[in-house]
XYZ file of C-alpha atoms in Angstrom:
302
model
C 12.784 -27.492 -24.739
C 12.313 -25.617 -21.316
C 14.107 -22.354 -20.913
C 16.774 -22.396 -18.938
C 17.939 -20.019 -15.955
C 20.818 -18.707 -17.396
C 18.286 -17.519 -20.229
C 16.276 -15.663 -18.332
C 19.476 -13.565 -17.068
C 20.380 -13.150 -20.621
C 17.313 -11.429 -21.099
C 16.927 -9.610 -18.160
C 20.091 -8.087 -19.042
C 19.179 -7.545 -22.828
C 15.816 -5.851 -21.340
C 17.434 -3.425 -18.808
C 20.718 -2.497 -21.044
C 18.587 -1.963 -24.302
C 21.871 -3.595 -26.793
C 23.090 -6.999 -26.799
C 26.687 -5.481 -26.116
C 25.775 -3.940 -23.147
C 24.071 -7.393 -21.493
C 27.464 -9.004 -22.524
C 29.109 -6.487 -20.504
C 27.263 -6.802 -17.610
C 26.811 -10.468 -17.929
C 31.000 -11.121 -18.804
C 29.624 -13.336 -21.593
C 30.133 -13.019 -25.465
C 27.391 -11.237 -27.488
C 26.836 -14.174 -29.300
C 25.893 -16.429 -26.337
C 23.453 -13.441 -25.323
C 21.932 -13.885 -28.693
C 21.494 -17.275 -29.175
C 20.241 -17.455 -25.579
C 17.122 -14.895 -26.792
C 16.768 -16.889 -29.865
C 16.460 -19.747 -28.171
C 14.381 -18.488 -25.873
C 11.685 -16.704 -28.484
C 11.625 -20.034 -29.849
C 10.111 -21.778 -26.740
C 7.622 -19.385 -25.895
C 6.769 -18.820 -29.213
C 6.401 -15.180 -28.737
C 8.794 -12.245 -30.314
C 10.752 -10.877 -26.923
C 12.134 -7.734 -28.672
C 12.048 -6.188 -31.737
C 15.661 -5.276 -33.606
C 16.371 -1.965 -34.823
C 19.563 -0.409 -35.718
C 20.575 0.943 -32.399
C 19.530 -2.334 -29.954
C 16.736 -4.110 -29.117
C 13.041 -2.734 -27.962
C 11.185 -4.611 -25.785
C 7.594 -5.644 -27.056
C 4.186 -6.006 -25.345
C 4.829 -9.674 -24.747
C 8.154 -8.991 -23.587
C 7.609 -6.575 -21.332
C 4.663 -9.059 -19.982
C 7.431 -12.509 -19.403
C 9.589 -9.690 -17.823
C 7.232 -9.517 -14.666
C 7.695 -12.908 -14.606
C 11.047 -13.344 -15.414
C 12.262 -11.041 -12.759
C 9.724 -12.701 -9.808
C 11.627 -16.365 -10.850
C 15.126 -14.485 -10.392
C 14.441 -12.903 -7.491
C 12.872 -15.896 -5.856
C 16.049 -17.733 -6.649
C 18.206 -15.446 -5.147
C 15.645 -15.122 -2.000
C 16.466 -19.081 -1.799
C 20.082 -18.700 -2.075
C 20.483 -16.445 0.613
C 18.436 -17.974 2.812
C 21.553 -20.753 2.798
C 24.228 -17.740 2.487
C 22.803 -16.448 6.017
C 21.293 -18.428 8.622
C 17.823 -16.696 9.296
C 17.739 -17.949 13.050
C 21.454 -16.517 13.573
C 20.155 -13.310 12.355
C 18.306 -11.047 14.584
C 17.560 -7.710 15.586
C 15.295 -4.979 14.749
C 14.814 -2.695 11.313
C 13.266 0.066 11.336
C 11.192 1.331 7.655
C 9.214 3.776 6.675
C 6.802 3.969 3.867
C 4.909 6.510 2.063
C 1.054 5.316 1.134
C 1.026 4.939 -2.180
C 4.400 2.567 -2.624
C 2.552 0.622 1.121
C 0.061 -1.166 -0.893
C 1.535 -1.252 -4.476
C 5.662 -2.200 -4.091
C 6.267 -2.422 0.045
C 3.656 -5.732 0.621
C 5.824 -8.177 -1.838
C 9.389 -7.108 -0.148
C 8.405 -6.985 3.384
C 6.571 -10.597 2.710
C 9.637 -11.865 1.747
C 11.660 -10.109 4.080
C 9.810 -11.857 7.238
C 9.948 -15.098 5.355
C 13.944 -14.933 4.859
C 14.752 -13.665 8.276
C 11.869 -13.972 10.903
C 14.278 -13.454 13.821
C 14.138 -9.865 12.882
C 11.533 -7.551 14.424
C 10.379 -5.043 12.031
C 8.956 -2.041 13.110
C 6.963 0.151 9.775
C 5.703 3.916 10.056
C 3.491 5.122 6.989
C 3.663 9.015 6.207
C 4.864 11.313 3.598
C 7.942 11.581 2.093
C 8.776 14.774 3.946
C 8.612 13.514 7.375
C 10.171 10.462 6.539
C 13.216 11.883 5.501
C 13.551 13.558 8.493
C 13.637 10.939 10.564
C 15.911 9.277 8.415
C 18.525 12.011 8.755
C 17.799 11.918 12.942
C 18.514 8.205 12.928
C 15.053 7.441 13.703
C 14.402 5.241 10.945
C 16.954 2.837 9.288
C 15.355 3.018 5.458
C 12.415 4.181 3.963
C 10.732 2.954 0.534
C 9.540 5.991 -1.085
C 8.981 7.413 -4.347
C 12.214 8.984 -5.477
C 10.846 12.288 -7.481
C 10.662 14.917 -5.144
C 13.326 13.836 -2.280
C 14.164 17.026 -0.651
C 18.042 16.183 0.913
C 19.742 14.280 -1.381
C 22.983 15.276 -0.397
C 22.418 13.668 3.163
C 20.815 10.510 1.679
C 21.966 7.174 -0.054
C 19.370 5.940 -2.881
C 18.694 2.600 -4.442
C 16.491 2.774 -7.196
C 13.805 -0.695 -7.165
C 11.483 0.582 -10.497
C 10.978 2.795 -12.496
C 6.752 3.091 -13.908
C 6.198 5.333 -16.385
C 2.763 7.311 -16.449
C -0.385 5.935 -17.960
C -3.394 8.087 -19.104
C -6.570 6.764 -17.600
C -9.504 6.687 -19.461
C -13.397 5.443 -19.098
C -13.934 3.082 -21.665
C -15.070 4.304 -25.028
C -13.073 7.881 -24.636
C -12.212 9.762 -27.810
C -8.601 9.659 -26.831
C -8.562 5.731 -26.388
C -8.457 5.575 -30.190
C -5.496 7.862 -31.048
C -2.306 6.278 -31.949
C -0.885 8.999 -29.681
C -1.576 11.430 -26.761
C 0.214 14.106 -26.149
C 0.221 16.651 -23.295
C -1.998 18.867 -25.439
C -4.473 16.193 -25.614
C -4.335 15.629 -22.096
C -4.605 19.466 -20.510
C -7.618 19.832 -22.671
C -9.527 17.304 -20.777
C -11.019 17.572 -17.150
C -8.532 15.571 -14.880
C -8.904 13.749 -11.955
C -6.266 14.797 -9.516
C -4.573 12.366 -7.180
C -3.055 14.055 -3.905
C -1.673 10.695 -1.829
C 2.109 10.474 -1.536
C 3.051 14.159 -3.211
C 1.203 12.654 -6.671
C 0.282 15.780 -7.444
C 3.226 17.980 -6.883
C 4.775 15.271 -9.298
C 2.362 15.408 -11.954
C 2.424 19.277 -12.213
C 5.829 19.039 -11.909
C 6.122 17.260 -14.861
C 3.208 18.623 -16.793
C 5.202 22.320 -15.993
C 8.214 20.946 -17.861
C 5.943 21.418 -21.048
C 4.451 24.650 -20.023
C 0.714 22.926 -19.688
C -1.287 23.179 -16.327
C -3.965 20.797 -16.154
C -7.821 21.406 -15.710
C -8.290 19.559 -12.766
C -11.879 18.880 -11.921
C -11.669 16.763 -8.621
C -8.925 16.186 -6.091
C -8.295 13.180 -3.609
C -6.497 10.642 -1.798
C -8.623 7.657 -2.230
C -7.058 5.152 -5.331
C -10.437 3.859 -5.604
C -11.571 6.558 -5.617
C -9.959 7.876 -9.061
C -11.004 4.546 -10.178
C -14.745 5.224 -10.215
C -14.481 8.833 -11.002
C -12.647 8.023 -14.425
C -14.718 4.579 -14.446
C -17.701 6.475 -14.712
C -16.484 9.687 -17.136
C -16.211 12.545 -14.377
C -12.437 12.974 -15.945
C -9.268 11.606 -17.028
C -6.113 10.523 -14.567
C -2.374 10.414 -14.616
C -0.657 8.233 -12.531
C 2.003 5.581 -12.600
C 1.356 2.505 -14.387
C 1.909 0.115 -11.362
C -0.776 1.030 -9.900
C -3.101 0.863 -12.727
C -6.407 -1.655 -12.443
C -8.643 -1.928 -15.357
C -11.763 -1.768 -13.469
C -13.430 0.052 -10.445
C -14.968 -1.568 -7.960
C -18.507 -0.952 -9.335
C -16.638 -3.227 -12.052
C -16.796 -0.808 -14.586
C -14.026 -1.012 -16.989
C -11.242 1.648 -16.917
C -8.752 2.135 -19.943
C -5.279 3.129 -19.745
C -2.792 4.953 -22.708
C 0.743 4.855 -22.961
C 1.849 8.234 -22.338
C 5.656 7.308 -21.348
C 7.031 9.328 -24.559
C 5.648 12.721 -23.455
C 6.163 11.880 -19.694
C 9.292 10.889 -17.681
C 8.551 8.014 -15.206
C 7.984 7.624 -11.328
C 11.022 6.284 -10.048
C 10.568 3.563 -6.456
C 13.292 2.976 -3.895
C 15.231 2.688 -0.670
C 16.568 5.461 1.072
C 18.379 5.524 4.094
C 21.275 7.963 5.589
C 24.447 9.019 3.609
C 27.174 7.395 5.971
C 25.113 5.147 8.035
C 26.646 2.284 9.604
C 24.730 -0.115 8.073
C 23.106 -3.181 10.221
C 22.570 -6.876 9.340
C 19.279 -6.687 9.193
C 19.652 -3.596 7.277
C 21.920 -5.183 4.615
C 19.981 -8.262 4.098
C 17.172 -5.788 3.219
C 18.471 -3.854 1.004
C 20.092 -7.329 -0.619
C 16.907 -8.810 -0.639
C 15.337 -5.434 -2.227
C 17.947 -5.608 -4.734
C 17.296 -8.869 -5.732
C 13.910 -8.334 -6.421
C 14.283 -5.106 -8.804
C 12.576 -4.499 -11.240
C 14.938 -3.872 -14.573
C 14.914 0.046 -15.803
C 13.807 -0.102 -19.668
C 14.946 2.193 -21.776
C-alpha cells in the first residue's frame, strides 16, 4: 500500500506537536485516526517513525530523515494549489528582499526558486548584507521582507516575524576525533578544544552568546567568513566548529571527510525566518511570499 497524503499531514503534525493529542488538535481529527494513520504509515516504509514514551512521541533518525521529504511533497502541493488559487500572470509587481549570507545559499535559493516559478510576473529585486543593516531598511520602508536568522534581531518591537526552521547546532569534527566516540558532548568537552570560529552572518556573536549562557568562552584558534573554509580547517584537524546543522556537509572540498555530533541538548538552536515591518500594509506579491514561505516550513521539533 502507498502512503497516502493525508498521512503525511498526520505526521507532520505528530512531528512538530511532539503528542498525538496535540496533532489532533491542530489537525481537527480524532487521536485515533492520527494513530492509525502513523501505524499505517511505519508499516509501508518499514521503518520506526517515532519512538513512544510516556509523555509523546520522539522522532527517530529515520524519521527525522522522511521528514525532509515529507515536508518538500507538502509544500510542493500547496505551491501547485496556489498556483490555481491566484493567477500568476494577473499578479504583478515588484518585492523587494533582503538576505543575510549565510541563510543566501543554505534556505533563500529553494524559496526564491519557487517563488519566480509561482508568480513570474513579479520583479524581484534581492540585497545581501547583515542583519543589522537589513533591519534598517526594513523599518525605512526600503525593503518589503528580509530572510534572516532570527537570534540576534535588534528591534523586535518594530518588526513582524515568521519563523521557517529551526537547526539546532552540530559539533564538527575531522574524522577519527576523540570526541566522535562519546555518547555525549558537552560544553566542557567542547571549550577544551581549539575551535574554528565562523564570523559570516553574526555566527559568532551567536555562538558566544550561547556558549556565555553556560559560563564557557571558547579557545578559538582561527576566525573567518569562508564556509569552505571551516570545512577544510576541521577536515584537516586545525580545530573543531559549531554551527547550525543545515549547513553541515560531510566533506571538504579536498574530499576529506568531516564528522558532525549532536550537540542540540547542551545548545539551543538557530532559528530562520521572514521579517518585515510591524504594521506594514502588506502587498500581493508580498503575501503570496510569505504564503508560499509558509508553505514550505520546515516543522519545529521538540
Amino acid at each position: 500500500m502507498a502512503f497516502t497524503f493525508r498521512q503525511l499531514q498526520y505526521f507532520v503534525a505528530v512531528a512538530e506537536q511532539g503528542t498525538v493529542s496535540g496533532a489532533a488538535h491542530v489537525m481537527s481529527i480524532s487521536q485515533s485516526s492520527i494513530t492509525e494513520a502513523v501505524k499505517e504509515l511505519e508499516q509501508d516504509l518499514g521503518v520506526q517513525l517515532f519512538d513512544r514514551h510516556p509523555r509523546g512521541l520522539a522522532i527517530t533518525q529515520q524519521g527525522h530523515q522522511f521528514l525532509r521529504h515529507a515536508t518538500k511533497i507538502l509544500s510542493s502541493v500547496s505551491e501547485a494549489r496556489q498556483v490555481f488559487d491566484t493567477d500568476p500572470e494577473m499578479t504583478k509587481g515588484t518585492l523587494q528582499l533582503g538576505v543575510t549570507s549565510l541563510v543566501a545559499g543554505y534556505v533563500l535559493s529553494d524559496l526564491l526558486a519557487r517563488y519566480r516559478r509561482a508568480f513570474p510576473g513579479v520583479e524581484v529585486s534581492t540585497i545581501e548584507d547583515d542583519g543589522n543593516y537589513l533591519e534598517h531598511l526594513l523599518v525605512g520602508g526600503e525593503l518589503d521582507v528580509a530572510v534572516v536568522l532570527l537570534n540576534n534581531l535588534r528591534d523586535r518591537q518594530a518588526l513582524q516575524v515568521e519563523t521557517l526552521e529551526m537547526s539546532p547546532f552540530s559539533l564538527w569534527l575531522p574524522a577519527g576525533h576523540e570526541l566522535a566516540s562519546q555518547e555525549s558532548i558537552t560544553v566542557e568537552d567542547i571549550v577544551g578544544q581549539p575551535l574554528i570560529m565562523l564570523t559570516t552572518d553574526e555566527i559568532e556573536e551567536a555562538t558566544r552568546k550561547l556558549l556565555g549562557v553556560f559560563g564557557a568562552r571558547p579557545r578559538v584558534a582561527f576566525r573567518t567568513r569562508s564556509v569552505e573554509a571551516v570545512r577544510s580547517l576541521v577536515a584537516t584537524g586545525a580545530g573543531v566548529a559549531i554551527l547550525p546543522d543545515m549547513i553541515y556537509r560531510p566533506w571538504s572540498l579536498e574530499g576529506d571527510r568531516i564528522e558532525a555530533r549532536d550537540v542540540s541538548a547542551s545548545l539551543p538552536a538557530i532559528n530562520v525566518g521572514l521579517v518585515w515591518r510591524r504594521g506594514l500594509s502588506l502587498s500581493q506579491p508580498l503575501k503570496n511570499f510569505i504564503a508560499l514561505a509558509q508553505a514550505q516550513r520546515t516543522p519545529r521539533l521538540r
